Structures are given as C-alpha cells and as structure tokens.
mmCIF file of C-alpha atoms and ligand atoms in Angstrom:
data_model
loop_
_atom_site.group_PDB
_atom_site.id
_atom_site.type_symbol
_atom_site.label_atom_id
_atom_site.label_comp_id
_atom_site.label_asym_id
_atom_site.label_seq_id
_atom_site.Cartn_x
_atom_site.Cartn_y
_atom_site.Cartn_z
ATOM 1 C CA UNK A 1296 45.716 1.022 2.651
ATOM 2 C CA UNK A 1297 42.335 -0.528 2.076
ATOM 3 C CA UNK A 1298 38.783 1.045 2.282
ATOM 4 C CA UNK A 1299 35.755 -1.418 2.667
ATOM 5 C CA UNK A 1300 32.531 0.554 1.615
ATOM 6 C CA UNK A 1301 29.674 -1.055 3.436
ATOM 7 C CA UNK A 1302 26.739 0.030 1.372
ATOM 8 C CA UNK A 1303 22.884 -0.955 -0.197
ATOM 9 C CA UNK A 1304 24.366 0.475 -3.326
ATOM 10 C CA UNK A 1305 27.887 -0.269 -4.064
ATOM 11 C CA UNK A 1306 27.286 0.907 -7.718
ATOM 12 C CA UNK A 1307 27.083 4.353 -6.690
ATOM 13 C CA UNK A 1308 30.597 4.386 -5.219
ATOM 14 C CA UNK A 1309 32.685 1.789 -7.721
ATOM 15 C CA UNK A 1310 32.790 4.494 -10.729
ATOM 16 C CA UNK A 1311 34.446 7.052 -8.965
ATOM 17 C CA UNK A 1312 37.484 4.098 -8.300
ATOM 18 C CA UNK A 1313 37.562 3.582 -12.059
ATOM 19 C CA UNK A 1314 39.377 6.453 -13.564
ATOM 20 C CA UNK A 1315 41.922 8.988 -12.963
ATOM 21 C CA UNK A 1316 44.056 9.145 -9.877
ATOM 22 C CA UNK A 1317 42.509 6.722 -7.696
ATOM 23 C CA UNK A 1318 42.250 4.195 -10.502
ATOM 24 C CA UNK A 1319 46.236 4.586 -10.752
ATOM 25 C CA UNK A 1320 46.354 4.310 -7.072
ATOM 26 C CA UNK A 1321 44.573 1.027 -7.244
ATOM 27 C CA UNK A 1322 46.766 -0.387 -10.015
ATOM 28 C CA UNK A 1323 49.919 0.360 -8.442
ATOM 29 C CA UNK A 1324 48.672 -1.373 -5.393
ATOM 30 C CA UNK A 1325 48.656 1.617 -2.942
ATOM 31 C CA UNK A 1326 44.961 1.503 -2.311
ATOM 32 C CA UNK A 1327 42.629 -1.522 -2.286
ATOM 33 C CA UNK A 1328 38.878 -1.458 -2.107
ATOM 34 C CA UNK A 1329 36.115 -3.808 -1.401
ATOM 35 C CA UNK A 1330 32.639 -3.590 -0.915
ATOM 36 C CA UNK A 1331 29.951 -5.218 1.395
ATOM 37 C CA UNK A 1332 26.138 -5.184 0.756
ATOM 38 C CA UNK A 1333 24.019 -5.347 4.195
ATOM 39 C CA UNK A 1334 21.355 -6.971 1.963
ATOM 40 C CA UNK A 1335 23.519 -10.109 1.564
ATOM 41 C CA UNK A 1336 23.518 -10.325 5.255
ATOM 42 C CA UNK A 1337 20.043 -10.067 6.461
ATOM 43 C CA UNK A 1338 18.273 -12.768 7.915
ATOM 44 C CA UNK A 1339 15.153 -11.583 6.945
ATOM 45 C CA UNK A 1340 12.943 -13.994 4.518
ATOM 46 C CA UNK A 1341 12.852 -11.256 1.822
ATOM 47 C CA UNK A 1342 15.968 -9.839 2.763
ATOM 48 C CA UNK A 1343 14.929 -6.608 4.188
ATOM 49 C CA UNK A 1344 17.269 -4.463 6.183
ATOM 50 C CA UNK A 1345 14.979 -1.785 6.835
ATOM 51 C CA UNK A 1346 11.818 -1.240 9.405
ATOM 52 C CA UNK A 1347 9.517 1.483 10.926
ATOM 53 C CA UNK A 1348 10.940 3.889 13.632
ATOM 54 C CA UNK A 1349 10.496 3.133 17.339
ATOM 55 C CA UNK A 1350 7.931 5.862 18.945
ATOM 56 C CA UNK A 1351 6.638 6.786 15.509
ATOM 57 C CA UNK A 1352 8.029 8.801 12.638
ATOM 58 C CA UNK A 1353 8.281 9.378 9.052
ATOM 59 C CA UNK A 1354 10.467 6.820 7.046
ATOM 60 C CA UNK A 1355 12.364 3.763 7.794
ATOM 61 C CA UNK A 1356 15.821 2.731 9.689
ATOM 62 C CA UNK A 1357 18.330 0.356 8.681
ATOM 63 C CA UNK A 1358 18.062 -2.735 11.373
ATOM 64 C CA UNK A 1359 20.640 -3.738 13.512
ATOM 65 C CA UNK A 1360 21.041 -7.612 12.518
ATOM 66 C CA UNK A 1361 22.574 -7.412 9.076
ATOM 67 C CA UNK A 1362 24.697 -4.659 10.034
ATOM 68 C CA UNK A 1363 26.089 -6.455 13.117
ATOM 69 C CA UNK A 1364 26.698 -9.743 11.165
ATOM 70 C CA UNK A 1365 28.728 -8.059 8.399
ATOM 71 C CA UNK A 1366 30.803 -5.691 10.795
ATOM 72 C CA UNK A 1367 31.638 -8.753 13.342
ATOM 73 C CA UNK A 1368 32.638 -10.476 10.110
ATOM 74 C CA UNK A 1369 35.016 -7.611 8.854
ATOM 75 C CA UNK A 1370 36.311 -7.034 12.574
ATOM 76 C CA UNK A 1371 37.004 -11.045 12.738
ATOM 77 C CA UNK A 1372 39.303 -10.879 9.456
ATOM 78 C CA UNK A 1373 40.900 -7.777 10.488
ATOM 79 C CA UNK A 1374 40.721 -6.786 14.274
ATOM 80 C CA UNK A 1375 42.238 -3.376 13.601
ATOM 81 C CA UNK A 1376 39.935 -2.399 10.956
ATOM 82 C CA UNK A 1377 39.100 1.294 11.761
ATOM 83 C CA UNK A 1378 35.275 1.880 11.088
ATOM 84 C CA UNK A 1379 33.794 5.274 10.220
ATOM 85 C CA UNK A 1380 29.982 5.996 9.823
ATOM 86 C CA UNK A 1381 29.171 9.078 7.995
ATOM 87 C CA UNK A 1382 26.389 10.944 9.424
ATOM 88 C CA UNK A 1383 24.583 14.237 8.908
ATOM 89 C CA UNK A 1384 24.367 14.731 12.647
ATOM 90 C CA UNK A 1385 28.179 14.578 13.384
ATOM 91 C CA UNK A 1386 31.227 16.788 13.682
ATOM 92 C CA UNK A 1387 32.774 18.091 10.351
ATOM 93 C CA UNK A 1388 35.060 15.961 8.274
ATOM 94 C CA UNK A 1389 38.092 18.173 8.104
ATOM 95 C CA UNK A 1390 41.742 18.175 6.014
ATOM 96 C CA UNK A 1391 43.188 17.311 9.394
ATOM 97 C CA UNK A 1392 41.144 14.353 9.588
ATOM 98 C CA UNK A 1393 41.822 13.350 5.924
ATOM 99 C CA UNK A 1394 45.630 13.571 6.946
ATOM 100 C CA UNK A 1395 45.506 11.681 10.176
ATOM 101 C CA UNK A 1396 43.071 9.337 8.768
ATOM 102 C CA UNK A 1397 45.793 8.316 5.594
ATOM 103 C CA UNK A 1398 47.839 6.843 8.890
ATOM 104 C CA UNK A 1399 45.457 3.878 8.948
ATOM 105 C CA UNK A 1400 45.734 0.699 7.247
ATOM 106 C CA UNK A 1401 42.112 -0.039 6.709
ATOM 107 C CA UNK A 1402 39.092 1.817 6.989
ATOM 108 C CA UNK A 1403 35.416 0.957 6.636
ATOM 109 C CA UNK A 1404 32.934 3.388 5.737
ATOM 110 C CA UNK A 1405 29.282 2.317 6.535
ATOM 111 C CA UNK A 1406 26.838 4.144 4.438
ATOM 112 C CA UNK A 1407 23.310 4.707 5.799
ATOM 113 C CA UNK A 1408 20.188 4.909 3.655
ATOM 114 C CA UNK A 1409 16.253 5.673 4.187
ATOM 115 C CA UNK A 1410 16.430 7.702 7.959
ATOM 116 C CA UNK A 1411 19.606 6.250 8.586
ATOM 117 C CA UNK A 1412 20.911 3.542 10.883
ATOM 118 C CA UNK A 1413 19.800 2.098 14.021
ATOM 119 C CA UNK A 1414 21.850 4.139 16.871
ATOM 120 C CA UNK A 1415 22.756 0.642 18.595
ATOM 121 C CA UNK A 1416 25.080 -0.384 15.181
ATOM 122 C CA UNK A 1417 26.970 3.187 15.598
ATOM 123 C CA UNK A 1418 27.254 2.870 19.433
ATOM 124 C CA UNK A 1419 28.642 -0.602 19.099
ATOM 125 C CA UNK A 1420 31.031 -0.400 16.121
ATOM 126 C CA UNK A 1421 31.982 3.630 15.430
ATOM 127 C CA UNK A 1422 35.431 4.574 15.540
ATOM 128 C CA UNK A 1423 34.748 7.898 14.433
ATOM 129 C CA UNK A 1424 31.653 9.619 12.803
ATOM 130 C CA UNK A 1425 31.637 12.504 10.641
ATOM 131 C CA UNK A 1426 29.019 14.650 8.697
ATOM 132 C CA UNK A 1427 30.568 16.435 5.273
ATOM 133 C CA UNK A 1428 28.602 19.306 5.744
ATOM 134 C CA UNK A 1429 25.420 20.917 6.927
ATOM 135 C CA UNK A 1430 22.946 19.480 4.472
ATOM 136 C CA UNK A 1431 21.192 15.966 4.066
ATOM 137 C CA UNK A 1432 21.889 13.645 1.667
ATOM 138 C CA UNK A 1433 19.810 10.618 0.585
ATOM 139 C CA UNK A 1434 22.514 8.270 1.863
ATOM 140 C CA UNK A 1435 26.486 7.834 2.807
ATOM 141 C CA UNK A 1436 27.596 6.737 -0.295
ATOM 142 C CA UNK A 1437 28.720 10.056 -1.682
ATOM 143 C CA UNK A 1438 29.766 11.207 2.121
ATOM 144 C CA UNK A 1439 31.783 8.004 2.125
ATOM 145 C CA UNK A 1440 33.405 8.439 -1.422
ATOM 146 C CA UNK A 1441 34.370 12.006 -0.346
ATOM 147 C CA UNK A 1442 36.288 11.064 2.724
ATOM 148 C CA UNK A 1443 37.833 8.147 0.923
ATOM 149 C CA UNK A 1444 39.240 10.263 -1.915
ATOM 150 C CA UNK A 1445 40.310 13.234 0.617
ATOM 151 C CA UNK A 1446 42.245 10.363 2.554
ATOM 152 C CA UNK A 1447 43.444 8.561 -0.214
ATOM 153 C CA UNK A 1448 45.110 11.320 -1.764
ATOM 154 C CA UNK A 1449 47.446 12.071 1.561
ATOM 155 C CA UNK A 1450 48.294 8.694 1.277
ATOM 156 C CA UNK A 1451 52.166 8.644 0.418
ATOM 157 C CA UNK A 1452 52.710 8.060 -3.538
ATOM 158 C CA UNK A 1453 48.928 8.694 -4.430
ATOM 159 C CA UNK A 1454 49.660 11.795 -5.977
ATOM 160 C CA UNK A 1455 52.549 12.114 -8.273
ATOM 161 C CA UNK A 1456 53.975 15.014 -6.501
ATOM 162 C CA UNK A 1457 53.754 15.044 -3.079
ATOM 163 C CA UNK A 1458 54.645 18.797 -3.100
ATOM 164 C CA UNK A 1459 51.392 19.130 -4.068
ATOM 165 C CA UNK A 1460 50.256 18.554 -0.224
ATOM 166 C CA UNK A 1461 52.117 21.257 0.908
ATOM 167 C CA UNK A 1462 50.979 24.360 -0.353
ATOM 168 C CA UNK A 1463 47.010 23.594 0.092
ATOM 169 C CA UNK A 1464 43.882 25.078 1.444
ATOM 170 C CA UNK A 1465 43.207 24.013 5.141
ATOM 171 C CA UNK A 1466 46.759 23.587 5.875
ATOM 172 C CA UNK A 1467 47.629 25.750 9.518
ATOM 173 C CA UNK A 1468 50.200 28.280 8.880
ATOM 174 C CA UNK A 1469 53.155 28.734 11.664
ATOM 175 C CA UNK A 1470 50.436 30.355 13.773
ATOM 176 C CA UNK A 1471 48.340 27.131 13.622
ATOM 177 C CA UNK A 1472 45.622 29.066 11.754
ATOM 178 C CA UNK A 1473 43.780 27.782 9.119
ATOM 179 C CA UNK A 1474 44.443 29.120 5.309
ATOM 180 C CA UNK A 1475 43.465 28.811 2.034
ATOM 181 C CA UNK A 1476 45.289 28.692 -0.994
ATOM 182 C CA UNK A 1477 46.167 32.010 -2.731
ATOM 183 C CA UNK A 1478 44.414 32.587 -6.277
ATOM 184 C CA UNK A 1479 46.561 30.379 -8.702
ATOM 185 C CA UNK A 1480 47.184 31.292 -12.631
ATOM 186 C CA UNK A 1481 48.437 29.466 -15.451
ATOM 187 C CA UNK A 1482 49.351 30.681 -19.102
ATOM 188 C CA UNK A 1483 48.504 32.336 -21.005
ATOM 189 C CA UNK A 1484 49.625 35.537 -19.355
ATOM 190 C CA UNK A 1485 47.248 37.535 -21.257
ATOM 191 C CA UNK A 1486 43.751 35.947 -21.877
ATOM 192 C CA UNK A 1487 41.315 38.486 -23.065
ATOM 193 C CA UNK A 1488 42.851 41.196 -21.622
ATOM 194 C CA UNK A 1489 43.052 39.833 -18.285
ATOM 195 C CA UNK A 1490 46.499 39.595 -16.922
ATOM 196 C CA UNK A 1491 48.327 37.085 -14.602
ATOM 197 C CA UNK A 1492 49.761 39.671 -11.613
ATOM 198 C CA UNK A 1493 53.057 41.020 -12.797
ATOM 199 C CA UNK A 1494 54.763 39.864 -9.584
ATOM 200 C CA UNK A 1495 54.381 36.167 -10.305
ATOM 201 C CA UNK A 1496 56.433 36.579 -13.647
ATOM 202 C CA UNK A 1497 59.554 38.019 -12.546
ATOM 203 C CA UNK A 1498 60.939 35.172 -10.932
ATOM 204 C CA UNK A 1499 62.030 36.730 -7.514
ATOM 205 C CA UNK A 1500 60.680 33.975 -5.300
ATOM 206 C CA UNK A 1501 60.979 36.187 -1.909
ATOM 207 C CA UNK A 1502 58.432 38.586 -3.511
ATOM 208 C CA UNK A 1503 56.370 35.714 -5.136
ATOM 209 C CA UNK A 1504 56.105 34.058 -1.599
ATOM 210 C CA UNK A 1505 55.188 37.353 -0.150
ATOM 211 C CA UNK A 1506 52.472 38.076 -2.586
ATOM 212 C CA UNK A 1507 51.198 34.628 -2.474
ATOM 213 C CA UNK A 1508 50.924 34.702 1.325
ATOM 214 C CA UNK A 1509 49.173 38.404 1.359
ATOM 215 C CA UNK A 1510 46.697 37.163 -1.252
ATOM 216 C CA UNK A 1511 46.139 33.800 0.951
ATOM 217 C CA UNK A 1512 45.545 35.921 3.985
ATOM 218 C CA UNK A 1513 43.219 37.797 2.053
ATOM 219 C CA UNK A 1514 41.158 34.946 0.724
ATOM 220 C CA UNK A 1515 40.980 33.409 4.224
ATOM 221 C CA UNK A 1516 39.824 36.551 5.705
ATOM 222 C CA UNK A 1517 36.717 36.850 2.927
ATOM 223 C CA UNK A 1518 35.671 33.431 3.012
ATOM 224 C CA UNK A 1519 36.408 32.308 6.600
ATOM 225 C CA UNK A 1520 36.449 35.480 8.678
HETATM 226 N N1 SAM B 2719 17.671 11.436 9.469
HETATM 227 C C1 SAM B 2719 18.885 11.301 9.201
HETATM 228 C C2 SAM B 2719 19.216 13.075 10.186
HETATM 229 O O1 SAM B 2719 18.221 13.985 10.258
HETATM 230 O O2 SAM B 2719 20.547 13.021 10.459
HETATM 231 C C3 SAM B 2719 19.384 11.940 7.902
HETATM 232 C C4 SAM B 2719 19.294 10.418 7.237
HETATM 233 S S1 SAM B 2719 20.027 10.415 5.435
HETATM 234 C C5 SAM B 2719 18.706 10.632 4.627
HETATM 235 C C6 SAM B 2719 20.569 8.753 5.057
HETATM 236 C C7 SAM B 2719 21.858 8.671 5.326
HETATM 237 O O3 SAM B 2719 22.900 9.267 4.475
HETATM 238 C C8 SAM B 2719 22.712 9.078 6.657
HETATM 239 O O4 SAM B 2719 22.715 7.711 7.697
HETATM 240 C C9 SAM B 2719 24.223 9.225 6.475
HETATM 241 O O5 SAM B 2719 24.827 7.926 6.107
HETATM 242 C C10 SAM B 2719 24.265 9.630 5.173
HETATM 243 N N2 SAM B 2719 24.410 11.442 5.295
HETATM 244 C C11 SAM B 2719 23.207 12.396 4.537
HETATM 245 N N3 SAM B 2719 23.641 13.746 5.018
HETATM 246 C C12 SAM B 2719 25.007 13.463 5.189
HETATM 247 C C13 SAM B 2719 26.071 14.284 5.648
HETATM 248 N N4 SAM B 2719 25.917 15.734 5.343
HETATM 249 N N5 SAM B 2719 27.365 14.141 5.761
HETATM 250 C C14 SAM B 2719 27.618 12.716 6.016
HETATM 251 N N6 SAM B 2719 26.724 11.668 5.700
HETATM 252 C C15 SAM B 2719 25.459 11.882 5.565
#
C-alpha cells in the first residue's frame, strides 16, 4: 500500500520510515511512501501558504490554493487516493480504523500547520478526518505518522508474525466489547524477587488462557471502566 504525506515539513516524517519495521516494509515493497510540499504549489510570489483569519482571531491559516492544486494533482494521478486530514477537532482515530484502512491501496495524509487549514479544503477533499487525542499538536505531521504506523502494521506481511495482531489491546472480544491486553512477562522468571505469575509457567494452556482473560478483564475495567 502507499502513503502520500502532504506536509510543509516532510523531514519531520521521513526519519520514522528509515528504521525498524517500516523501513523493512519499504525494502520489501509492501509499503511505499512519497511526499508533497504545499509550498511548492503556492502561486504566491513569495511561496506563502498561510494568511490571516477571516473575521479576525490569532494566528494564520493555510489558504486553499496550494492545497487545491496539490490534491487535484494527486487525484488526477490516482482517482482512488483516499484523503485523510488529521484534525484536533475530529472523531478519535481507533484501532478499528487502522484495521479498516489497511485495506486501502493509497492513503493521503494532509498535515495542517499554523491554526490549521481553510475549511473549504477539508470540505472538498476529505474522505475522512481524525483526531489522535484530545490535545493540540503544533502540526499534523506526528498525527499522520502515528496513523500511518498503526495502519501499516495491519497490512499483510508488515509484521513478521501476523499472529501478533490477534491478541492485542483494542481488539473486540466475543461480546463485541473492547479489551486491553493482559499484563505480559518474559524471562527471567525471578527478577529482583519479582516473580512471573506461576500459572504462566506450568504449560496448562487452558489455565493460561483463563488467567490471561481474567487479567485482561481487570485491566480493561481499571483503565476503561
Ligand atoms: N486551531 C486548531 C483547533 O483548535 O482545532 C488546532 C490547529 S493545530 C495547532 C495545527 C494542525 O495540527 C491541525 O491542522 C492538525 O493537522 C494538527 N493537529 C493538532 N492536534 C491534533 C490532534 N490532536 N489530532 C490530529 N491532528 C492534530
């Protein structure tokens, strides 16, 4: 699958794809990425991309022309490109969205800067808008990268072992309820007098499943009552 990142600061995004799992996914040609900088599309003689707010108010806003031209170009090259705007004031991005969006062939992430983007751009081009949390970031680059990461690991082959996806937090249980993963342990079994729960060491898979499911329910109740 492909991600196109629309950003005034592509160098904030690039390094994330130059290491670890996503680097390997790119090397294996599972994931492709490219970048578009709105400044290169500005018809302003100083390549400006921002202007003051209509009706007054602090700060600047990204004005429509560079983004209209840029997104038209992307749409001309690929009419099925699926355009997402990270926005603070949007519905929350969830694991179910990451799983669903991993089926798209081409996702375009449009990062806002300043006080954001003129609403007419969003109205014209957005297939979906998402917030990654109830706080304000300085720009959409982190949010775009976060969503691309969460989506990519659900794309077939990106994780070495697809089973890793089966027992993760935010999967829905048999009652269609959100669950968080049970606490996990590795070796050594005894570290500084802190012992791994003995039930996990006895090889009785039914009992292990039972314990994990109990711990998972406790954790979910505690963090997401
Ligand atoms: N004035 C906007 C508001 O109050 O909703 C905030 C603008 S923010 C400083 C600039 C850009 O960062 C936004 O256009 C968006 O792309 C991105 N952004 C900020 N917080 C975000 C969040 N929680 N989730 C997703 N994107 C966010």
